[in-house]
């Protein structure tokens, strides 16, 4: 009777489930990582929040809060988008056009911006017209008139005079009315005039005439505005409320897409290796089947059926921890303010289906690839090969492995020669190519490491002799345990040590870059005249107000690259030392800019040339470069005059005031006074979110690879039952066998740590040099903990199953 491959596969899974446990676990973990990252990506693509400020407006017209660029030519043209650092606004003249749209009862040009009362309390100022859609009502008095305000929150009574710090300076107003809602309301004209951007509004809220359908009104408003604004209804109105949601969507897409792609690749790579290991451990079984008449096609069908029996169930179950991972990660991002509170995790089924499909294809492909040799070899030779490990690894595999090594070396050289993000992006491929090389050339590397370490192993007595002989003879088995440890060590250490290196360089540059005697800060920003007031104090020789923001620069590959920016109110040389490399900051005046040297190299500009950029609100500018400097990581990548930034930020006030000379007690009237060291400490706290994100990514990748490594080691030990029991039968004591396994696991742990560390170092050196201009920082405690963790993982994952087998 001919063999039935499907029945054979079902029987193998049913009667020998222990042979498939490790494979099942690996596929489950891969599905968890793929589905978790997929959920974040899906949320980034579909995220929306109910409107807040514009909930009472049926239709809202606003500027696009993203910029778009088309890269390439012909069929290779591709359009990229990037979220703006700040809110983009509309020309105020469009308010009248929207009001004339058929079905519109009223159109309100809305502006809102921060002001401060005499006590320094931050308040939000708006035009009184906004109360038509926000629902704010007077508690006493009347609506504001020229030179008057309505105050909320019990700050004053009707008829009193109040002083407010506005974007145009300190002004006095008469209180016309009060409300129960905190805030400040001017007339619409005065609110626009005082905003700092008198010709642009944040958005246009359109109120419908009775009986007008919002959808129909939106069409008419869009026609009236002639495409000069994005017209939104429903939940899309929240996109008109600022740049927070587009920035959060970009972050989630980056996490779920970019990092998720790497994580998914690692997960599939590791799961496929485990499947191949499981198939390879059954060569004796396949040899027997070939000997009793099974054809190569039947063997391949049987292995494919096993994959189709295991992978869908493992993938489906893996989606549960994937959902838990995505929920926790998303919740942490929301708690830390990186994602608006109203956004919800999108748990639609597409990422789950993709995860199941990925693990099924990975299991199927890896199984068929591993079965290629045992299914093609002649039956008699198959039985002979099943008794001993084949030493050769194949020409194709060798060529591919050597090519991966060469590619990694070349890419490392490219990264070392580059700078900034270009070096970082090139270095990302280094770790992937070297990891591929380890997977392909694993048996050769394992045999080489066993040969190198055989001398100290021989000094360990009989157990060491056995461990050395086993490691050299069974290099493939050693390689299967080695690869995931290398994977865990290289990826986790690269992420953690990269952050440690950049964080250290950033702190050094911050401390060296700020040479001011005093740094003044205040909640909600400093008054617009803070620098002038400080300059009049006795002993003060320089006072420079500083604003921190971001700009976008054109990029030929990705459309735009973001850059941190620093706007200064005066000559920054008395208070800042950015380590000028070329040019001079003496020429920094409106229409000019100074650029970090790495960024200048990346975009190809030199002093005297124009730097095209997008200001925080998306407006284009082309200032002339007057200098390049070396401390962009600690200060900012772009430095420009504050006058060029006026009207292009929602927050019009300075974040810091840097003062040279004077005494701290005289500056306390302006805000909290500290020094350069205190400023660096505060900036370090602001970087904690980035540190958390980096550590989390390292934990996800490293944790998955570590579990996969433990799973592989357990599979390897359990597959050696016959060997270990034979050793016991020939007189080897239980203690000697365990010591032998410990020496083998120590060899695996040490080799994996060395290879993983070498790959991490090959990645970190060009990456950190490009980003910081320095070599990588290797904290001894962190490096030691990674090495100890790898060795301990190998020892525990080997000793525990070995004890169970030897009972």
Coordinates of C-alpha atoms in Angstrom, one line a residue, residues 34-473:
X34 CA 4.5 40.4 13.7
X35 CA 0.9 40.9 14.9
X36 CA 2.0 43.3 17.6
X37 CA 3.9 45.6 15.3
X38 CA 1.2 45.2 12.7
X39 CA -1.4 46.6 15.1
X40 CA 0.8 49.6 15.8
X41 CA 1.2 50.2 12.0
X42 CA -2.5 49.8 11.4
X43 CA -3.3 52.2 14.1
X44 CA -0.9 54.8 12.7
X45 CA -2.6 54.5 9.3
X46 CA -6.2 54.7 10.6
X47 CA -5.9 56.7 13.8
X48 CA -8.5 59.4 14.5
X49 CA -9.9 61.2 17.5
X50 CA -13.3 62.9 18.1
X51 CA -13.0 66.6 17.5
X52 CA -12.5 68.7 20.6
X53 CA -12.4 72.4 20.0
X54 CA -14.3 72.1 16.7
X55 CA -17.0 69.6 17.9
X56 CA -19.6 72.3 17.5
X57 CA -18.7 73.3 14.0
X58 CA -20.3 71.2 11.2
X59 CA -17.5 71.9 8.7
X60 CA -13.9 73.0 9.3
X61 CA -11.4 74.2 6.8
X62 CA -7.7 74.0 7.7
X63 CA -4.3 73.8 6.1
X64 CA -2.8 70.4 5.5
X65 CA -0.7 69.5 8.5
X66 CA 1.7 67.5 6.4
X67 CA 4.1 68.5 3.6
X68 CA 4.4 66.3 0.5
X69 CA 7.3 65.8 -1.9
X70 CA 7.6 63.7 -5.1
X71 CA 11.0 61.9 -5.5
X72 CA 12.3 60.3 -8.7
X73 CA 11.2 60.5 -12.3
X74 CA 9.0 58.5 -14.6
X75 CA 7.7 55.2 -13.3
X76 CA 10.0 55.5 -10.3
X77 CA 8.3 58.6 -9.0
X78 CA 7.1 58.3 -5.4
X79 CA 5.4 60.8 -3.1
X80 CA 6.4 61.1 0.5
X81 CA 4.8 63.0 3.3
X82 CA 6.0 64.3 6.6
X83 CA 4.2 65.8 9.6
X84 CA 5.0 69.5 10.3
X85 CA 6.7 70.4 13.5
X86 CA 4.0 73.0 14.3
X87 CA 0.5 74.0 13.1
X88 CA 0.1 75.1 9.4
X89 CA -2.4 78.0 9.0
X90 CA -4.6 79.5 6.4
X91 CA -4.7 83.0 4.8
X92 CA -7.2 85.1 6.7
X93 CA -8.8 86.3 3.5
X94 CA -10.3 82.8 3.0
X95 CA -12.7 83.4 5.8
X96 CA -14.9 85.7 3.6
X97 CA -14.8 83.1 0.8
X98 CA -16.0 80.4 3.1
X99 CA -18.8 82.6 4.5
X100 CA -20.1 83.1 0.9
X101 CA -20.5 79.4 0.3
X102 CA -24.2 78.3 -0.3
X103 CA -25.6 76.9 2.9
X104 CA -23.2 78.6 5.2
X105 CA -24.8 80.7 8.0
X106 CA -21.5 81.9 9.3
X107 CA -17.7 81.4 9.0
X108 CA -15.4 82.1 11.9
X109 CA -11.6 82.5 11.4
X110 CA -10.4 80.8 14.6
X111 CA -7.1 81.6 16.3
X112 CA -5.9 80.5 19.7
X113 CA -2.6 81.2 21.4
X114 CA -1.1 81.4 24.8
X115 CA -1.0 84.6 26.9
X116 CA 0.0 85.2 30.5
X117 CA -1.6 87.3 33.2
X118 CA 0.3 89.6 35.6
X119 CA 1.0 86.6 37.9
X120 CA 2.6 84.7 35.1
X121 CA -0.3 82.1 34.8
X122 CA -0.6 80.7 31.2
X123 CA -4.0 81.3 29.6
X124 CA -5.4 80.6 26.1
X125 CA -6.6 83.5 24.1
X126 CA -9.2 83.4 21.3
X127 CA -11.5 85.5 19.4
X128 CA -15.1 85.9 20.7
X129 CA -16.5 84.6 17.5
X130 CA -15.2 81.1 18.5
X131 CA -17.9 80.9 21.2
X132 CA -20.4 80.2 18.4
X133 CA -19.0 76.7 18.1
X134 CA -17.4 76.1 21.5
X135 CA -20.5 76.9 23.5
X136 CA -18.9 79.4 25.9
X137 CA -21.4 81.7 27.5
X138 CA -21.2 84.9 29.5
X139 CA -21.5 84.7 33.2
X140 CA -21.6 88.5 33.6
X141 CA -21.1 91.6 31.5
X142 CA -21.0 91.8 27.7
X143 CA -19.0 90.6 24.8
X144 CA -15.6 92.3 24.3
X145 CA -15.2 95.5 22.4
X146 CA -12.1 97.3 21.2
X147 CA -9.5 97.4 23.9
X148 CA -11.5 95.0 26.1
X149 CA -11.5 91.3 27.0
X150 CA -13.7 88.7 28.5
X151 CA -12.0 86.7 31.2
X152 CA -12.9 83.3 32.5
X153 CA -12.0 81.4 35.7
X154 CA -12.6 84.2 38.2
X155 CA -9.4 86.2 37.2
X156 CA -11.1 89.6 37.4
X157 CA -14.4 91.5 37.6
X158 CA -16.2 93.5 35.0
X159 CA -14.8 97.0 34.6
X160 CA -11.3 96.2 36.0
X161 CA -8.1 96.8 34.1
X162 CA -5.9 93.7 33.5
X163 CA -2.4 93.4 32.1
X164 CA -1.5 90.5 29.8
X165 CA 1.7 89.3 28.2
X166 CA 0.7 88.8 24.6
X167 CA 2.8 87.7 21.5
X168 CA 3.2 91.5 20.8
X169 CA 4.3 92.4 24.3
X170 CA 2.6 93.5 27.5
X171 CA -0.8 95.2 27.0
X172 CA -3.6 96.5 29.4
X173 CA -7.3 95.8 28.7
X174 CA -10.6 96.5 30.3
X175 CA -12.7 93.6 31.4
X176 CA -16.0 93.7 29.5
X177 CA -17.4 90.3 30.8
X178 CA -16.6 87.1 32.6
X179 CA -17.3 83.4 31.9
X180 CA -17.1 80.2 33.9
X181 CA -14.6 78.7 31.4
X182 CA -10.9 79.5 31.9
X183 CA -9.5 81.6 29.0
X184 CA -9.2 85.0 27.5
X185 CA -11.4 86.4 24.6
X186 CA -10.8 89.4 22.5
X187 CA -12.7 90.7 19.6
X188 CA -12.0 88.7 16.5
X189 CA -10.0 91.5 14.9
X190 CA -8.0 92.2 18.0
X191 CA -7.4 88.4 18.6
X192 CA -5.9 88.1 15.1
X193 CA -3.8 91.3 15.5
X194 CA -2.3 90.2 18.8
X195 CA -1.6 86.6 17.7
X196 CA 1.8 87.3 16.1
X197 CA 0.5 86.1 12.7
X198 CA -2.1 88.8 11.9
X199 CA -2.7 87.5 8.3
X200 CA -3.3 83.9 9.0
X201 CA -5.9 81.9 11.0
X202 CA -5.6 78.5 12.6
X203 CA -8.7 77.2 10.9
X204 CA -12.1 78.3 9.5
X205 CA -15.2 77.0 11.3
X206 CA -18.2 77.0 9.1
X207 CA -21.7 76.9 10.7
X208 CA -24.6 75.7 8.5
X209 CA -27.8 77.4 7.8
X210 CA -30.9 75.6 9.2
X211 CA -31.6 72.4 7.3
X212 CA -28.3 72.3 5.5
X213 CA -26.6 68.9 5.4
X214 CA -22.9 69.0 6.6
X215 CA -21.8 66.9 3.7
X216 CA -23.4 69.1 1.2
X217 CA -22.0 72.2 2.9
X218 CA -18.5 70.7 2.9
X219 CA -18.7 70.3 -0.9
X220 CA -19.8 74.0 -1.3
X221 CA -17.1 75.2 1.0
X222 CA -14.4 73.2 -0.8
X223 CA -15.7 74.7 -4.1
X224 CA -15.6 78.2 -2.6
X225 CA -12.0 77.8 -1.3
X226 CA -10.8 76.4 -4.7
X227 CA -8.6 73.7 -3.1
X228 CA -6.7 76.2 -0.9
X229 CA -7.6 74.3 2.3
X230 CA -8.6 70.9 3.4
X231 CA -12.3 70.8 4.2
X232 CA -13.2 68.3 7.0
X233 CA -16.3 66.9 8.6
X234 CA -16.9 64.2 11.3
X235 CA -14.0 62.9 13.2
X236 CA -11.6 64.3 10.6
X237 CA -12.2 67.7 12.1
X238 CA -9.7 66.8 14.8
X239 CA -7.0 66.9 12.2
X240 CA -7.6 70.7 12.0
X241 CA -6.8 71.1 15.7
X242 CA -3.0 71.0 15.3
X243 CA 0.0 68.8 14.5
X244 CA -0.3 66.4 17.5
X245 CA -2.4 63.7 15.6
X246 CA -0.3 63.7 12.4
X247 CA 2.9 63.5 14.4
X248 CA 1.4 60.6 16.4
X249 CA 0.4 58.8 13.3
X250 CA 3.9 59.2 11.9
X251 CA 5.4 57.8 15.1
X252 CA 3.1 54.8 15.1
X253 CA 3.8 54.1 11.4
X254 CA 7.6 54.4 12.1
X255 CA 7.3 52.0 15.0
X256 CA 5.0 49.5 13.3
X257 CA 6.6 49.8 9.9
X258 CA 10.3 50.5 10.2
X259 CA 11.0 48.9 13.5
X260 CA 8.2 46.4 12.9
X261 CA 9.8 45.4 9.6
X262 CA 13.1 44.7 11.3
X263 CA 11.4 42.9 14.2
X264 CA 9.3 40.8 11.8
X265 CA 12.3 39.9 9.7
X266 CA 14.2 38.8 12.9
X267 CA 11.2 36.8 14.1
X268 CA 10.7 35.1 10.8
X269 CA 14.4 34.5 10.4
X270 CA 14.6 32.9 13.9
X271 CA 11.4 30.9 13.4
X272 CA 12.6 29.6 10.1
X273 CA 15.8 28.5 11.7
X274 CA 14.0 26.6 14.4
X275 CA 11.8 24.9 11.8
X276 CA 14.9 23.9 9.8
X277 CA 16.5 22.6 13.0
X278 CA 13.4 20.5 13.8
X279 CA 13.4 19.0 10.3
X280 CA 17.2 18.4 10.5
X281 CA 16.9 16.5 13.8
X282 CA 14.6 14.0 12.0
X283 CA 17.0 12.9 9.3
X284 CA 17.1 9.4 10.7
X285 CA 13.3 9.2 10.5
X286 CA 13.4 10.5 6.9
X287 CA 16.2 8.0 6.0
X288 CA 14.1 5.1 7.2
X289 CA 11.1 6.3 5.2
X290 CA 13.3 6.6 2.1
X291 CA 14.6 3.1 2.8
X292 CA 11.0 1.6 2.9
X293 CA 10.0 3.2 -0.3
X294 CA 8.9 6.8 0.3
X295 CA 9.6 9.0 -2.7
X296 CA 11.2 12.5 -2.4
X297 CA 7.9 14.1 -3.4
X298 CA 6.1 12.2 -0.6
X299 CA 8.6 13.4 1.9
X300 CA 8.3 17.0 0.8
X301 CA 4.5 16.8 0.9
X302 CA 4.6 15.3 4.4
X303 CA 6.8 18.1 5.7
X304 CA 4.6 20.7 4.0
X305 CA 1.5 19.2 5.6
X306 CA 3.2 19.3 9.0
X307 CA 3.9 23.0 8.5
X308 CA 0.3 23.6 7.5
X309 CA -0.9 21.6 10.6
X310 CA 1.3 23.5 13.1
X311 CA 1.8 27.0 11.7
X312 CA -1.9 28.2 11.5
X313 CA -2.6 27.2 15.1
X314 CA 0.7 28.6 16.3
X315 CA 0.0 31.9 14.4
X316 CA -3.5 32.2 15.7
X317 CA -2.4 31.6 19.3
X318 CA 0.5 34.0 18.9
X319 CA -1.9 36.8 18.0
X320 CA -3.0 36.9 21.7
X321 CA 0.4 37.9 23.1
X322 CA 0.8 40.1 20.1
X323 CA -2.4 42.0 21.1
X324 CA -1.1 42.2 24.6
X325 CA 2.3 43.6 23.4
X326 CA 0.6 46.2 21.2
X327 CA -1.8 47.2 23.9
X328 CA 0.9 47.7 26.5
X329 CA 3.2 49.5 24.1
X330 CA 0.4 51.8 22.8
X331 CA -0.7 52.6 26.3
X332 CA 2.8 53.6 27.3
X333 CA 3.1 55.9 24.3
X334 CA -0.2 57.5 25.2
X335 CA 0.7 57.9 28.9
X336 CA 4.0 59.6 27.9
X337 CA 2.2 62.1 25.6
X338 CA 3.5 60.8 22.3
X339 CA 0.0 59.8 21.3
X340 CA -3.1 61.9 22.0
X341 CA -5.4 60.5 24.6
X342 CA -8.4 60.2 22.3
X343 CA -6.6 57.8 19.9
X344 CA -7.5 54.1 20.3
X345 CA -5.6 51.0 19.3
X346 CA -7.0 49.7 16.0
X347 CA -7.6 45.9 16.5
X348 CA -9.1 45.1 13.1
X349 CA -8.2 41.6 11.9
X350 CA -5.7 42.4 9.1
X351 CA -2.5 42.3 11.2
X352 CA -3.6 38.9 12.7
X353 CA -4.2 37.5 9.2
X354 CA -0.9 38.8 8.1
X355 CA 0.9 37.3 11.1
X356 CA -0.7 33.9 10.4
X357 CA 0.2 34.0 6.7
X358 CA 3.8 35.1 7.5
X359 CA 4.5 32.2 9.9
X360 CA 2.8 29.7 7.6
X361 CA 5.0 30.8 4.7
X362 CA 8.1 30.8 6.9
X363 CA 7.4 27.4 8.2
X364 CA 6.6 26.0 4.8
X365 CA 9.7 27.5 3.1
X366 CA 12.1 26.6 5.9
X367 CA 10.7 23.0 6.1
X368 CA 11.0 22.4 2.4
X369 CA 14.5 23.9 2.2
X370 CA 15.6 21.7 5.1
X371 CA 14.0 18.6 3.5
X372 CA 15.7 19.2 0.2
X373 CA 18.8 17.2 1.1
X374 CA 17.2 14.2 2.9
X375 CA 14.5 13.9 0.2
X376 CA 17.0 13.9 -2.8
X377 CA 19.7 11.6 -1.4
X378 CA 19.6 7.9 -2.3
X379 CA 17.9 5.7 0.3
X380 CA 21.1 3.7 1.2
X381 CA 23.2 6.8 1.5
X382 CA 20.4 8.5 3.5
X383 CA 20.7 5.9 6.3
X384 CA 24.5 6.3 6.3
X385 CA 24.3 10.1 6.5
X386 CA 21.7 9.9 9.3
X387 CA 24.3 8.3 11.6
X388 CA 26.9 11.1 11.3
X389 CA 26.7 14.8 10.7
X390 CA 27.5 16.0 7.2
X391 CA 30.6 18.3 7.4
X392 CA 30.2 20.3 4.2
X393 CA 27.6 23.1 4.1
X394 CA 27.1 23.3 0.3
X395 CA 28.6 25.6 -2.3
X396 CA 25.6 27.9 -2.7
X397 CA 25.3 28.4 1.0
X398 CA 29.1 29.1 1.2
X399 CA 29.0 31.6 -1.6
X400 CA 26.0 33.4 -0.2
X401 CA 27.6 33.5 3.3
X402 CA 30.9 34.9 1.9
X403 CA 28.9 37.4 -0.1
X404 CA 27.0 38.5 3.0
X405 CA 30.3 39.0 4.9
X406 CA 31.8 41.1 2.0
X407 CA 28.6 43.1 1.7
X408 CA 28.6 43.8 5.4
X409 CA 32.2 44.9 5.3
X410 CA 31.6 47.2 2.3
X411 CA 28.5 48.7 3.9
X412 CA 30.4 49.3 7.1
X413 CA 33.0 51.2 5.1
X414 CA 30.3 53.2 3.4
X415 CA 28.8 54.0 6.8
X416 CA 32.1 55.0 8.3
X417 CA 32.7 57.4 5.3
X418 CA 29.3 58.9 5.7
X419 CA 27.9 61.3 8.3
X420 CA 24.7 62.0 10.2
X421 CA 21.6 60.0 9.2
X422 CA 23.2 58.7 6.1
X423 CA 25.8 56.8 8.2
X424 CA 23.1 55.6 10.6
X425 CA 20.9 54.3 7.7
X426 CA 23.8 52.5 6.1
X427 CA 24.9 51.0 9.4
X428 CA 21.5 49.4 9.9
X429 CA 22.2 47.1 7.0
X430 CA 25.5 46.1 8.4
X431 CA 24.0 44.1 11.3
X432 CA 21.5 42.4 9.0
X433 CA 24.2 41.3 6.5
X434 CA 26.5 40.0 9.2
X435 CA 23.6 38.2 10.9
X436 CA 22.8 36.6 7.5
X437 CA 26.4 35.6 7.2
X438 CA 26.3 34.0 10.7
X439 CA 23.2 32.0 9.8
X440 CA 24.7 30.8 6.5
X441 CA 28.2 30.1 7.7
X442 CA 27.2 29.0 11.2
X443 CA 28.6 25.4 11.0
X444 CA 32.0 26.8 9.8
X445 CA 32.1 29.4 12.5
X446 CA 31.0 26.9 15.1
X447 CA 33.7 24.4 14.0
X448 CA 36.3 27.2 14.1
X449 CA 35.3 28.4 17.6
X450 CA 35.3 24.8 18.9
X451 CA 38.8 24.4 17.5
X452 CA 40.0 27.6 19.1
X453 CA 38.5 26.9 22.4
X454 CA 39.4 23.2 22.4
X455 CA 42.7 23.8 24.2
X456 CA 41.1 25.3 27.4
X457 CA 38.4 22.7 27.2
X458 CA 41.0 19.8 27.1
X459 CA 42.4 21.3 30.4
X460 CA 39.0 20.6 32.0
X461 CA 39.4 16.9 32.1
X462 CA 37.2 14.2 30.6
X463 CA 34.1 16.4 30.5
X464 CA 36.1 19.0 28.6
X465 CA 37.5 16.5 26.2
X466 CA 34.0 15.2 25.4
X467 CA 32.6 18.8 25.0
X468 CA 35.4 19.7 22.6
X469 CA 35.0 16.6 20.5
X470 CA 31.2 16.9 20.4
X471 CA 31.5 20.6 19.4
X472 CA 33.9 19.9 16.5
X473 CA 32.0 16.8 15.3

